[in-house]
Amino acid sequence: MNWPGILEKYQEFLPITDKTPLVSLKEGNTPLIKGQNLSEELGINIYFKYEGLNPTGSFKDRGMVMAVAKAVEEGSTAIMCASTGNTSAAAAAYAARCGLTCSVVIPEGNIALGKLAQALIYGAKVIAIKGNFDDALNIVRSITEKNPITLVNSLNPYRIEGQTSSAYEICDVLGDAPDYLAIPVGNAGNITAYWRGFKRYQDAGRSKNLPQMIGFQAEGASPIVQDKIVENPETIATAIRIGNPASWEKAVQAADESKGFIKAVTDEEILAAQRLLASREGVFAEPASAASLAGVLKQHQEGFFEKGSTVVCVLTGNGLKDPNTAIKQVSEPYSVPADEDAVLSIVNGK
Amino acid sequence: MNWPGILEKYQEFLPITDKTPLVSLKEGNTPLIKGQNLSEELGINIYFKYEGLNPTGSFKDRGMVMAVAKAVEEGSTAIMCASTGNTSAAAAAYAARCGLTCSVVIPEGNIALGKLAQALIYGAKVIAIKGNFDDALNIVRSITEKNPITLVNSLNPYRIEGQTSSAYEICDVLGDAPDYLAIPVGNAGNITAYWRGFKRYQDAGRSKNLPQMIGFQAEGASPIVQDKIVENPETIATAIRIGNPASWEKAVQAADESKGFIKAVTDEEILAAQRLLASREGVFAEPASAASLAGVLKQHQEGFFEKGSTVVCVLTGNGLKDPNTAIKQVSEPYSVPADEDAVLSIVNGK
């Protein structure tokens, strides 16, 4: 199938004009994988929207392709963002594709290895500050207000517009919106985008139902759940390690309007969900992504879902983004001589 | 678009029976990305078949889903393979999906970080031997001959069958086979599979032309080019660090029949191509993958391609598989205080 990328595919639902270049790295069209083992076990129809198979390995490509296309349309030659990693990878890749310069500001020491590798090799100027994401965002906002540089954080309204595309894809594949959309919540732009997307598709007559939006923050970075800014957010799930989300109010509104909620899950629950997803379904997502499944498992234990409900868990990023966190939580490989008997004894062992 | 995975999509071209379970992690349907900047620069139409967007991040998923489906069909409950990393990730993921046990034997110290993380978190038994890939393969062949364990290395004929699917996809997207198919050559199963796929699609009337197959080995691991076994293969491109390829003869035959060739590229050329691909086109592939582009650039310099030729470079694996190799070859991030002026001076600097 010749997928053209989201700008061309969903142009009627996106802010595309005659002058918008249809930039594409073939983002979108990510697989909706049925969790066949977990569905059977839980008695619900669980699907994973595997956003880790976007070109830079996360859902950020959807918003970034839209933001960069608009930047090009507007004549900009430079973009900039603050990032916990995934945004920087996406910004750097689309800037490379379009010949723009790109500067990304990251919190030093809290970026997963794969994401750092990406921003650097795509050719962005990567600036690590001694501060957290919120500090980085403040600096970038201030610089882009005063200089001819396009801000491509989710404050850029085109980012959220591009991210609506995943909701359209889910409806196209399932034939309608699911009963529940479970999603990790960090900077809170994505839950906002999905909700807008589901509503827009319904308004256009392309889907009938609306899902309940159920969002999950990491307990140590759960400002929305606590209803207060978290000064020093802490979680193993670096992609949602955010104490003062940019789309805070819109996220609360999405949860409320849809009769859903935003709750918290612990780092232990996140890591357990990450391992379960990989070892039972063969899907490797980064820790932040697993927050959606962790939340679904927790809600399921509490009898939240009606039997047979359709639940889509958004897996925001590829597990390969953060190999070190994965390796830390599993046993090391066995190490043996290059000898058949030595290998066989491990294969047959417990 | 609701992509069903390769077994269902291309079942008439694959060894599928009524009893073959249509296992799927939605592998295949990987993007064919036009290299728009490089095409303009080189005067050829260059496309990248970005196999890194398969579910476990490499082309190995195509063959593995076929091999695992047949193992399940035949009543097997255990699979095993030797691997430089990508095969082990794919085997472990599909085994998890289908409830099989999986043992993978890897050469100690020569596996990229991401691949190791994958095999472990998907729940395989990972056994590192003090030897190279060829030692690992010999051990695994011997064990699976004597025990009720299915060998899922490319010696398993279903692997190559599954891998033919990428050729069908390329023809479906381009409307026909390209003029040239450039591909990294390691264990040599993939060049064999593409050639078989292109011929089979032509025989079925689904495409008209056949491409010239141009394969590229890493200079330090180029047994086919040297026409002799390399006892201690060495290259930064670990995925093609193989001294005695399993599909040696078939690969030579594919090159000959198609009027193509198999040549060598240096590690420096591979790394330069990897950086170029990322920084000019926004596509991040693992080093082995970049061997195809490195080879195309070298051939282009020698005036090999006619102007306007269509060249598809197979990018076998995701750059995120091997973040350390990427980071080693680029500058470190700038490190500054959380201060606007400090950041701006870097943004504006050279």
Short mmCIF file of N, CA and C in Angstrom, two decimals, chain A residues 1-3 25-26 29 31-37 50 53-56 80 93 96-97 103 105 108 113-114 116-118 120-122 125-131 135 139 142-143 146-147 149 173 274-275 278-284 320-321 323-324 326-327 329-340 343-344 346-347 349-350, chain B residues 1-3 25-26 29 31-37 50 53-56 80 93 96-97 103 105 108 113-114 116-118 120-122 125-131 135 139 142-143 146-147 149 173 274-275 278-284 320-321 323-324 326-327 329-340 343-344 346-347 349-350:
data_model
loop_
_atom_site.label_atom_id
_atom_site.label_comp_id
_atom_site.label_asym_id
_atom_site.label_seq_id
_atom_site.Cartn_x
_atom_site.Cartn_y
_atom_site.Cartn_z
N MET A 1 0.84 -1.19 0.00
CA MET A 1 0.00 0.00 0.00
C MET A 1 0.88 1.25 0.00
N ASN A 2 0.54 2.17 -0.84
CA ASN A 2 1.37 3.36 -0.94
C ASN A 2 0.84 4.47 -0.04
N TRP A 3 1.23 4.43 1.20
CA TRP A 3 0.80 5.42 2.19
C TRP A 3 1.52 6.74 1.93
N LEU A 25 7.89 11.87 5.81
CA LEU A 25 8.78 10.72 5.95
C LEU A 25 7.93 9.45 6.07
N LYS A 26 6.70 9.53 5.55
CA LYS A 26 5.75 8.41 5.61
C LYS A 26 5.32 8.11 7.04
N ASN A 29 0.05 5.84 9.80
CA ASN A 29 -0.24 4.49 9.32
C ASN A 29 0.43 3.46 10.22
N PRO A 31 0.82 0.53 13.04
CA PRO A 31 -0.04 -0.63 13.24
C PRO A 31 -0.91 -0.54 14.49
N LEU A 32 -2.13 -1.02 14.36
CA LEU A 32 -3.02 -1.21 15.50
C LEU A 32 -3.00 -2.72 15.78
N ILE A 33 -2.21 -3.11 16.75
CA ILE A 33 -1.95 -4.53 16.99
C ILE A 33 -2.89 -5.06 18.07
N LYS A 34 -3.64 -6.09 17.72
CA LYS A 34 -4.51 -6.71 18.72
C LYS A 34 -3.65 -7.40 19.77
N GLY A 35 -3.92 -7.12 21.03
CA GLY A 35 -3.24 -7.84 22.10
C GLY A 35 -3.95 -9.15 22.33
N GLN A 36 -3.59 -10.13 21.52
CA GLN A 36 -4.43 -11.34 21.48
C GLN A 36 -4.36 -12.14 22.78
N ASN A 37 -3.19 -12.22 23.37
CA ASN A 37 -3.06 -12.98 24.62
C ASN A 37 -3.72 -12.23 25.78
N TYR A 50 0.69 1.29 17.94
CA TYR A 50 2.14 1.22 18.13
C TYR A 50 2.85 2.37 17.42
N LEU A 53 6.47 2.86 15.65
CA LEU A 53 6.85 2.59 14.26
C LEU A 53 6.68 3.80 13.35
N ASN A 54 6.56 4.96 13.95
CA ASN A 54 6.72 6.18 13.15
C ASN A 54 8.20 6.35 12.76
N PRO A 55 8.49 7.17 11.76
CA PRO A 55 9.86 7.22 11.23
C PRO A 55 10.94 7.56 12.27
N THR A 56 10.67 8.39 13.23
CA THR A 56 11.70 8.60 14.25
C THR A 56 11.36 7.84 15.54
N MET A 80 13.17 25.41 16.68
CA MET A 80 13.76 25.18 18.00
C MET A 80 12.72 24.56 18.92
N ALA A 93 14.83 15.40 12.60
CA ALA A 93 14.65 14.63 11.36
C ALA A 93 13.93 15.44 10.28
N ALA A 96 16.08 18.21 8.97
CA ALA A 96 17.06 17.67 8.01
C ALA A 96 16.39 17.49 6.64
N ARG A 97 15.24 16.90 6.66
CA ARG A 97 14.50 16.62 5.43
C ARG A 97 14.20 17.90 4.64
N SER A 103 17.65 23.63 16.55
CA SER A 103 18.30 23.62 17.87
C SER A 103 17.35 22.98 18.87
N VAL A 105 16.84 21.94 23.03
CA VAL A 105 17.33 22.12 24.39
C VAL A 105 16.79 20.98 25.25
N GLU A 108 19.85 18.02 30.94
CA GLU A 108 21.05 17.18 30.97
C GLU A 108 20.85 15.94 31.85
N LEU A 113 19.16 7.18 25.82
CA LEU A 113 20.31 7.10 24.90
C LEU A 113 19.91 7.18 23.42
N GLY A 114 18.89 6.43 23.05
CA GLY A 114 18.50 6.39 21.63
C GLY A 114 18.07 7.75 21.12
N LEU A 116 18.96 10.72 22.23
CA LEU A 116 20.12 11.61 22.10
C LEU A 116 20.85 11.28 20.80
N ALA A 117 21.05 9.99 20.56
CA ALA A 117 21.72 9.56 19.32
C ALA A 117 20.98 10.12 18.11
N GLN A 118 19.66 10.07 18.15
CA GLN A 118 18.88 10.56 17.00
C GLN A 118 19.08 12.04 16.72
N LEU A 120 21.38 14.01 17.50
CA LEU A 120 22.74 14.31 17.06
C LEU A 120 22.98 13.87 15.62
N ILE A 121 22.59 12.66 15.29
CA ILE A 121 22.93 12.17 13.94
C ILE A 121 22.06 12.82 12.87
N TYR A 122 20.85 13.24 13.22
CA TYR A 122 20.03 13.98 12.25
C TYR A 122 20.60 15.39 12.03
N LYS A 125 21.53 20.95 16.45
CA LYS A 125 22.39 21.50 17.49
C LYS A 125 21.75 21.12 18.82
N VAL A 126 22.39 20.25 19.57
CA VAL A 126 21.80 19.74 20.80
C VAL A 126 22.44 20.44 22.00
N ILE A 127 21.59 21.10 22.79
CA ILE A 127 22.09 21.90 23.91
C ILE A 127 21.51 21.34 25.21
N ALA A 128 22.38 20.77 26.03
CA ALA A 128 21.94 20.20 27.31
C ALA A 128 22.08 21.26 28.40
N ILE A 129 20.97 21.53 29.09
CA ILE A 129 21.04 22.52 30.17
C ILE A 129 21.00 21.83 31.54
N LYS A 130 21.57 22.49 32.50
CA LYS A 130 21.52 21.99 33.87
C LYS A 130 20.19 22.42 34.48
N GLY A 131 19.15 21.73 34.11
CA GLY A 131 17.81 22.07 34.58
C GLY A 131 16.85 21.01 34.09
N ASP A 135 12.33 24.09 32.73
CA ASP A 135 13.34 25.14 32.53
C ASP A 135 13.66 25.29 31.04
N ILE A 139 13.09 28.65 28.54
CA ILE A 139 14.18 29.29 27.77
C ILE A 139 13.83 29.34 26.28
N SER A 142 11.14 31.89 25.40
CA SER A 142 11.66 33.26 25.43
C SER A 142 12.51 33.56 24.20
N ILE A 143 13.39 32.64 23.85
CA ILE A 143 14.26 32.86 22.68
C ILE A 143 13.44 32.97 21.39
N LYS A 146 11.67 36.25 20.71
CA LYS A 146 12.49 37.42 20.39
C LYS A 146 13.32 37.28 19.12
N ASN A 147 13.33 36.07 18.54
CA ASN A 147 14.21 35.83 17.40
C ASN A 147 13.43 35.16 16.26
N ILE A 149 12.97 32.48 14.87
CA ILE A 149 13.11 31.02 14.96
C ILE A 149 11.73 30.49 15.31
N VAL A 173 -9.42 2.01 10.93
CA VAL A 173 -9.11 0.59 11.04
C VAL A 173 -10.21 -0.17 11.78
N GLN A 274 5.53 -2.77 30.83
CA GLN A 274 6.46 -2.82 29.70
C GLN A 274 6.94 -4.25 29.45
N ARG A 275 7.30 -4.94 30.54
CA ARG A 275 7.77 -6.32 30.39
C ARG A 275 6.65 -7.23 29.90
N ALA A 278 6.00 -6.86 26.18
CA ALA A 278 7.04 -7.46 25.36
C ALA A 278 6.98 -8.99 25.43
N SER A 279 6.83 -9.53 26.62
CA SER A 279 6.96 -10.98 26.79
C SER A 279 5.67 -11.74 26.49
N ARG A 280 4.54 -11.06 26.48
CA ARG A 280 3.28 -11.74 26.16
C ARG A 280 2.77 -11.43 24.76
N GLU A 281 3.05 -10.24 24.28
CA GLU A 281 2.51 -9.85 22.96
C GLU A 281 3.59 -9.59 21.91
N GLY A 282 4.85 -9.56 22.34
CA GLY A 282 5.91 -9.31 21.37
C GLY A 282 6.01 -7.87 20.91
N VAL A 283 5.57 -6.94 21.77
CA VAL A 283 5.62 -5.52 21.42
C VAL A 283 6.48 -4.78 22.44
N PHE A 284 7.50 -4.10 21.97
CA PHE A 284 8.48 -3.44 22.83
C PHE A 284 8.26 -1.93 22.73
N LEU A 320 13.15 0.73 21.69
CA LEU A 320 14.56 0.91 21.32
C LEU A 320 15.06 2.32 21.65
N LYS A 321 14.15 3.22 21.96
CA LYS A 321 14.55 4.58 22.34
C LYS A 321 15.34 4.56 23.64
N PRO A 323 17.14 1.65 25.50
CA PRO A 323 17.57 0.27 25.74
C PRO A 323 18.08 0.04 27.16
N ASN A 324 18.68 1.05 27.74
CA ASN A 324 19.28 0.86 29.06
C ASN A 324 18.24 0.55 30.13
N ALA A 326 15.42 -0.88 29.67
CA ALA A 326 14.95 -2.24 29.43
C ALA A 326 15.93 -3.27 30.00
N ILE A 327 17.20 -3.06 29.70
CA ILE A 327 18.21 -4.03 30.12
C ILE A 327 18.32 -4.11 31.64
N GLN A 329 16.15 -4.00 33.85
CA GLN A 329 15.10 -4.72 34.57
C GLN A 329 14.97 -6.19 34.20
N VAL A 330 15.89 -6.68 33.37
CA VAL A 330 15.86 -8.11 33.04
C VAL A 330 17.20 -8.75 33.40
N SER A 331 17.24 -10.08 33.42
CA SER A 331 18.49 -10.78 33.75
C SER A 331 19.51 -10.59 32.64
N GLU A 332 20.77 -10.71 32.97
CA GLU A 332 21.82 -10.64 31.95
C GLU A 332 21.82 -11.91 31.11
N PRO A 333 22.42 -11.84 29.92
CA PRO A 333 22.53 -13.07 29.13
C PRO A 333 23.40 -14.10 29.88
N TYR A 334 23.15 -15.37 29.62
CA TYR A 334 24.07 -16.40 30.07
C TYR A 334 25.36 -16.26 29.28
N SER A 335 26.49 -16.55 29.92
CA SER A 335 27.76 -16.46 29.22
C SER A 335 28.47 -17.81 29.32
N VAL A 336 28.71 -18.44 28.17
CA VAL A 336 29.30 -19.79 28.17
C VAL A 336 30.38 -19.88 27.09
N PRO A 337 31.22 -20.94 27.15
CA PRO A 337 32.19 -21.15 26.06
C PRO A 337 31.46 -21.51 24.77
N ALA A 338 32.16 -21.44 23.65
CA ALA A 338 31.57 -21.78 22.35
C ALA A 338 31.52 -23.30 22.22
N ASP A 339 30.61 -23.91 22.97
CA ASP A 339 30.59 -25.36 23.11
C ASP A 339 29.14 -25.85 23.15
N GLU A 340 28.85 -26.85 22.35
CA GLU A 340 27.48 -27.33 22.20
C GLU A 340 26.84 -27.76 23.51
N VAL A 343 25.96 -24.86 25.80
CA VAL A 343 24.76 -24.15 25.33
C VAL A 343 23.51 -24.97 25.61
N LEU A 344 23.58 -26.26 25.32
CA LEU A 344 22.40 -27.12 25.49
C LEU A 344 21.96 -27.19 26.96
N ILE A 346 22.06 -24.88 29.07
CA ILE A 346 21.27 -23.66 29.36
C ILE A 346 19.88 -23.79 28.72
N VAL A 347 19.85 -24.24 27.48
CA VAL A 347 18.56 -24.37 26.78
C VAL A 347 17.62 -25.29 27.56
N GLY A 349 17.88 -26.03 30.75
CA GLY A 349 17.77 -25.67 32.17
C GLY A 349 16.54 -24.84 32.46
N LYS A 350 16.36 -24.50 33.69
CA LYS A 350 15.19 -23.70 34.09
C LYS A 350 15.58 -22.22 34.12
N MET B 1 -5.37 2.66 6.88
CA MET B 1 -5.37 1.41 6.11
C MET B 1 -5.14 0.24 7.07
N ASN B 2 -5.93 -0.79 6.89
CA ASN B 2 -5.83 -1.90 7.81
C ASN B 2 -4.94 -2.98 7.23
N TRP B 3 -3.67 -2.85 7.43
CA TRP B 3 -2.69 -3.80 6.93
C TRP B 3 -2.74 -5.07 7.77
N LEU B 25 2.42 -9.47 13.75
CA LEU B 25 2.63 -8.25 14.54
C LEU B 25 2.53 -7.04 13.60
N LYS B 26 1.82 -7.25 12.48
CA LYS B 26 1.67 -6.19 11.46
C LYS B 26 3.01 -5.83 10.80
N ASN B 29 4.75 -3.79 5.03
CA ASN B 29 4.15 -2.49 4.74
C ASN B 29 5.06 -1.36 5.21
N PRO B 31 7.67 1.75 4.95
CA PRO B 31 7.65 2.86 3.99
C PRO B 31 8.77 2.78 2.95
N LEU B 32 8.42 3.17 1.74
CA LEU B 32 9.41 3.37 0.69
C LEU B 32 9.57 4.88 0.57
N ILE B 33 10.63 5.39 1.17
CA ILE B 33 10.79 6.84 1.30
C ILE B 33 11.66 7.37 0.17
N LYS B 34 11.14 8.31 -0.58
CA LYS B 34 11.95 8.93 -1.65
C LYS B 34 13.06 9.74 -1.01
N GLY B 35 14.29 9.51 -1.44
CA GLY B 35 15.41 10.33 -0.97
C GLY B 35 15.42 11.61 -1.79
N GLN B 36 14.60 12.58 -1.37
CA GLN B 36 14.36 13.71 -2.27
C GLN B 36 15.59 14.59 -2.46
N ASN B 37 16.34 14.79 -1.38
CA ASN B 37 17.53 15.63 -1.50
C ASN B 37 18.64 14.92 -2.28
N TYR B 50 12.53 1.28 4.13
CA TYR B 50 12.96 1.48 5.52
C TYR B 50 12.45 0.35 6.41
N LEU B 53 11.26 0.01 10.26
CA LEU B 53 9.93 0.22 10.83
C LEU B 53 9.09 -1.05 10.88
N ASN B 54 9.74 -2.20 10.75
CA ASN B 54 9.07 -3.44 11.11
C ASN B 54 8.93 -3.51 12.63
N PRO B 55 8.05 -4.38 13.12
CA PRO B 55 7.74 -4.36 14.57
C PRO B 55 8.95 -4.54 15.50
N THR B 56 9.93 -5.34 15.13
CA THR B 56 11.11 -5.41 16.00
C THR B 56 12.28 -4.61 15.42
N MET B 80 14.91 -21.88 18.12
CA MET B 80 16.28 -21.52 18.49
C MET B 80 17.00 -20.91 17.29
N ALA B 93 10.41 -12.06 19.77
CA ALA B 93 9.11 -11.38 19.73
C ALA B 93 8.00 -12.30 19.23
N ALA B 96 7.23 -14.99 21.74
CA ALA B 96 6.39 -14.44 22.82
C ALA B 96 4.93 -14.39 22.37
N ARG B 97 4.73 -13.90 21.17
CA ARG B 97 3.38 -13.75 20.63
C ARG B 97 2.66 -15.08 20.54
N SER B 103 15.33 -19.78 22.45
CA SER B 103 16.73 -19.63 22.89
C SER B 103 17.53 -19.00 21.76
N VAL B 105 21.47 -17.75 20.55
CA VAL B 105 22.90 -17.81 20.83
C VAL B 105 23.58 -16.68 20.08
N GLU B 108 29.44 -13.17 22.03
CA GLU B 108 29.60 -12.24 23.16
C GLU B 108 30.35 -10.97 22.74
N LEU B 113 23.52 -2.74 21.46
CA LEU B 113 22.77 -2.62 22.72
C LEU B 113 21.27 -2.83 22.57
N GLY B 114 20.68 -2.18 21.59
CA GLY B 114 19.23 -2.26 21.41
C GLY B 114 18.76 -3.69 21.15
N LEU B 116 20.20 -6.51 22.05
CA LEU B 116 20.31 -7.29 23.27
C LEU B 116 19.11 -7.01 24.17
N ALA B 117 18.81 -5.73 24.33
CA ALA B 117 17.66 -5.33 25.15
C ALA B 117 16.39 -6.00 24.64
N GLN B 118 16.23 -6.05 23.34
CA GLN B 118 15.02 -6.65 22.77
C GLN B 118 14.88 -8.13 23.11
N LEU B 120 16.13 -9.89 25.37
CA LEU B 120 15.93 -10.11 26.80
C LEU B 120 14.52 -9.74 27.23
N ILE B 121 14.04 -8.58 26.82
CA ILE B 121 12.74 -8.15 27.33
C ILE B 121 11.58 -8.92 26.67
N TYR B 122 11.79 -9.41 25.45
CA TYR B 122 10.77 -10.28 24.84
C TYR B 122 10.72 -11.64 25.54
N LYS B 125 15.64 -16.84 26.15
CA LYS B 125 16.83 -17.25 26.86
C LYS B 125 18.02 -16.82 26.00
N VAL B 126 18.80 -15.88 26.46
CA VAL B 126 19.88 -15.34 25.64
C VAL B 126 21.21 -15.91 26.12
N ILE B 127 21.92 -16.59 25.23
CA ILE B 127 23.15 -17.28 25.58
C ILE B 127 24.29 -16.69 24.76
N ALA B 128 25.19 -16.01 25.46
CA ALA B 128 26.34 -15.39 24.78
C ALA B 128 27.52 -16.37 24.81
N ILE B 129 28.05 -16.68 23.63
CA ILE B 129 29.21 -17.60 23.60
C ILE B 129 30.49 -16.82 23.31
N LYS B 130 31.59 -17.38 23.77
CA LYS B 130 32.89 -16.80 23.48
C LYS B 130 33.32 -17.30 22.10
N GLY B 131 32.73 -16.73 21.08
CA GLY B 131 33.02 -17.14 19.71
C GLY B 131 32.32 -16.17 18.78
N ASP B 135 30.53 -19.65 14.72
CA ASP B 135 30.56 -20.64 15.80
C ASP B 135 29.14 -20.84 16.36
N ILE B 139 26.82 -24.41 16.41
CA ILE B 139 26.28 -25.00 17.64
C ILE B 139 24.77 -25.16 17.53
N SER B 142 23.67 -27.96 15.17
CA SER B 142 23.88 -29.28 15.76
C SER B 142 22.81 -29.59 16.81
N ILE B 143 22.53 -28.63 17.67
CA ILE B 143 21.53 -28.85 18.73
C ILE B 143 20.14 -29.09 18.13
N LYS B 146 19.43 -32.55 16.71
CA LYS B 146 19.34 -33.68 17.65
C LYS B 146 18.19 -33.54 18.65
N ASN B 147 17.54 -32.38 18.68
CA ASN B 147 16.52 -32.12 19.70
C ASN B 147 15.24 -31.59 19.07
N ILE B 149 13.60 -29.05 18.67
CA ILE B 149 13.61 -27.58 18.69
C ILE B 149 13.71 -27.13 17.24
N VAL B 173 4.18 -0.59 -4.72
CA VAL B 173 4.24 0.86 -4.52
C VAL B 173 4.75 1.58 -5.78
N GLN B 274 25.69 6.51 6.64
CA GLN B 274 24.71 6.54 7.74
C GLN B 274 24.44 7.99 8.16
N ARG B 275 25.49 8.77 8.31
CA ARG B 275 25.34 10.18 8.70
C ARG B 275 24.62 10.98 7.61
N ALA B 278 20.88 10.31 7.55
CA ALA B 278 20.18 10.94 8.68
C ALA B 278 20.12 12.46 8.51
N SER B 279 21.24 13.05 8.15
CA SER B 279 21.31 14.51 8.17
C SER B 279 20.78 15.16 6.90
N ARG B 280 20.64 14.40 5.81
CA ARG B 280 20.09 14.97 4.57
C ARG B 280 18.65 14.54 4.31
N GLU B 281 18.31 13.33 4.75
CA GLU B 281 16.97 12.82 4.44
C GLU B 281 16.12 12.59 5.68
N GLY B 282 16.72 12.68 6.87
CA GLY B 282 15.94 12.46 8.08
C GLY B 282 15.62 10.99 8.34
N VAL B 283 16.45 10.10 7.83
CA VAL B 283 16.22 8.66 8.03
C VAL B 283 17.43 8.06 8.76
N PHE B 284 17.14 7.42 9.89
CA PHE B 284 18.20 6.89 10.75
C PHE B 284 18.18 5.36 10.66
N LEU B 320 18.09 3.00 15.79
CA LEU B 320 17.94 2.89 17.25
C LEU B 320 18.43 1.55 17.78
N LYS B 321 18.65 0.60 16.90
CA LYS B 321 19.20 -0.69 17.32
C LYS B 321 20.60 -0.53 17.90
N PRO B 323 22.50 2.61 19.18
CA PRO B 323 22.70 4.03 19.48
C PRO B 323 24.15 4.39 19.76
N ASN B 324 24.90 3.46 20.33
CA ASN B 324 26.28 3.79 20.70
C ASN B 324 27.16 4.08 19.48
N ALA B 326 26.16 5.26 16.71
CA ALA B 326 25.75 6.57 16.18
C ALA B 326 26.38 7.69 17.00
N ILE B 327 26.30 7.57 18.30
CA ILE B 327 26.80 8.65 19.17
C ILE B 327 28.30 8.82 19.05
N GLN B 329 30.16 8.68 16.58
CA GLN B 329 30.66 9.36 15.38
C GLN B 329 30.16 10.80 15.23
N VAL B 330 29.46 11.31 16.23
CA VAL B 330 29.01 12.71 16.15
C VAL B 330 29.54 13.47 17.37
N SER B 331 29.45 14.80 17.32
CA SER B 331 29.90 15.61 18.45
C SER B 331 28.97 15.43 19.64
N GLU B 332 29.49 15.62 20.83
CA GLU B 332 28.65 15.58 22.03
C GLU B 332 27.73 16.79 22.06
N PRO B 333 26.65 16.71 22.86
CA PRO B 333 25.80 17.89 23.03
C PRO B 333 26.60 19.02 23.69
N TYR B 334 26.20 20.25 23.41
CA TYR B 334 26.73 21.37 24.17
C TYR B 334 26.16 21.29 25.58
N SER B 335 26.93 21.68 26.57
CA SER B 335 26.44 21.65 27.94
C SER B 335 26.56 23.04 28.54
N VAL B 336 25.40 23.61 28.93
CA VAL B 336 25.40 24.99 29.43
C VAL B 336 24.48 25.11 30.65
N PRO B 337 24.59 26.21 31.42
CA PRO B 337 23.64 26.43 32.51
C PRO B 337 22.23 26.66 31.97
N ALA B 338 21.24 26.55 32.85
CA ALA B 338 19.85 26.76 32.45
C ALA B 338 19.60 28.26 32.32
N ASP B 339 20.15 28.83 31.27
CA ASP B 339 20.18 30.29 31.14
C ASP B 339 19.97 30.67 29.68
N GLU B 340 19.06 31.62 29.45
CA GLU B 340 18.67 31.98 28.09
C GLU B 340 19.85 32.46 27.24
N VAL B 343 22.17 29.64 26.20
CA VAL B 343 21.59 28.82 25.13
C VAL B 343 21.63 29.57 23.81
N LEU B 344 21.24 30.87 23.83
CA LEU B 344 21.19 31.64 22.59
C LEU B 344 22.56 31.77 21.94
N ILE B 346 24.82 29.59 21.85
CA ILE B 346 25.08 28.35 21.10
C ILE B 346 24.23 28.32 19.81
N VAL B 347 22.97 28.70 19.95
CA VAL B 347 22.07 28.71 18.78
C VAL B 347 22.64 29.60 17.67
N GLY B 349 25.78 30.55 17.38
CA GLY B 349 27.18 30.28 17.09
C GLY B 349 27.35 29.39 15.88
N LYS B 350 28.56 29.16 15.52
CA LYS B 350 28.84 28.29 14.37
C LYS B 350 29.05 26.87 14.85
#
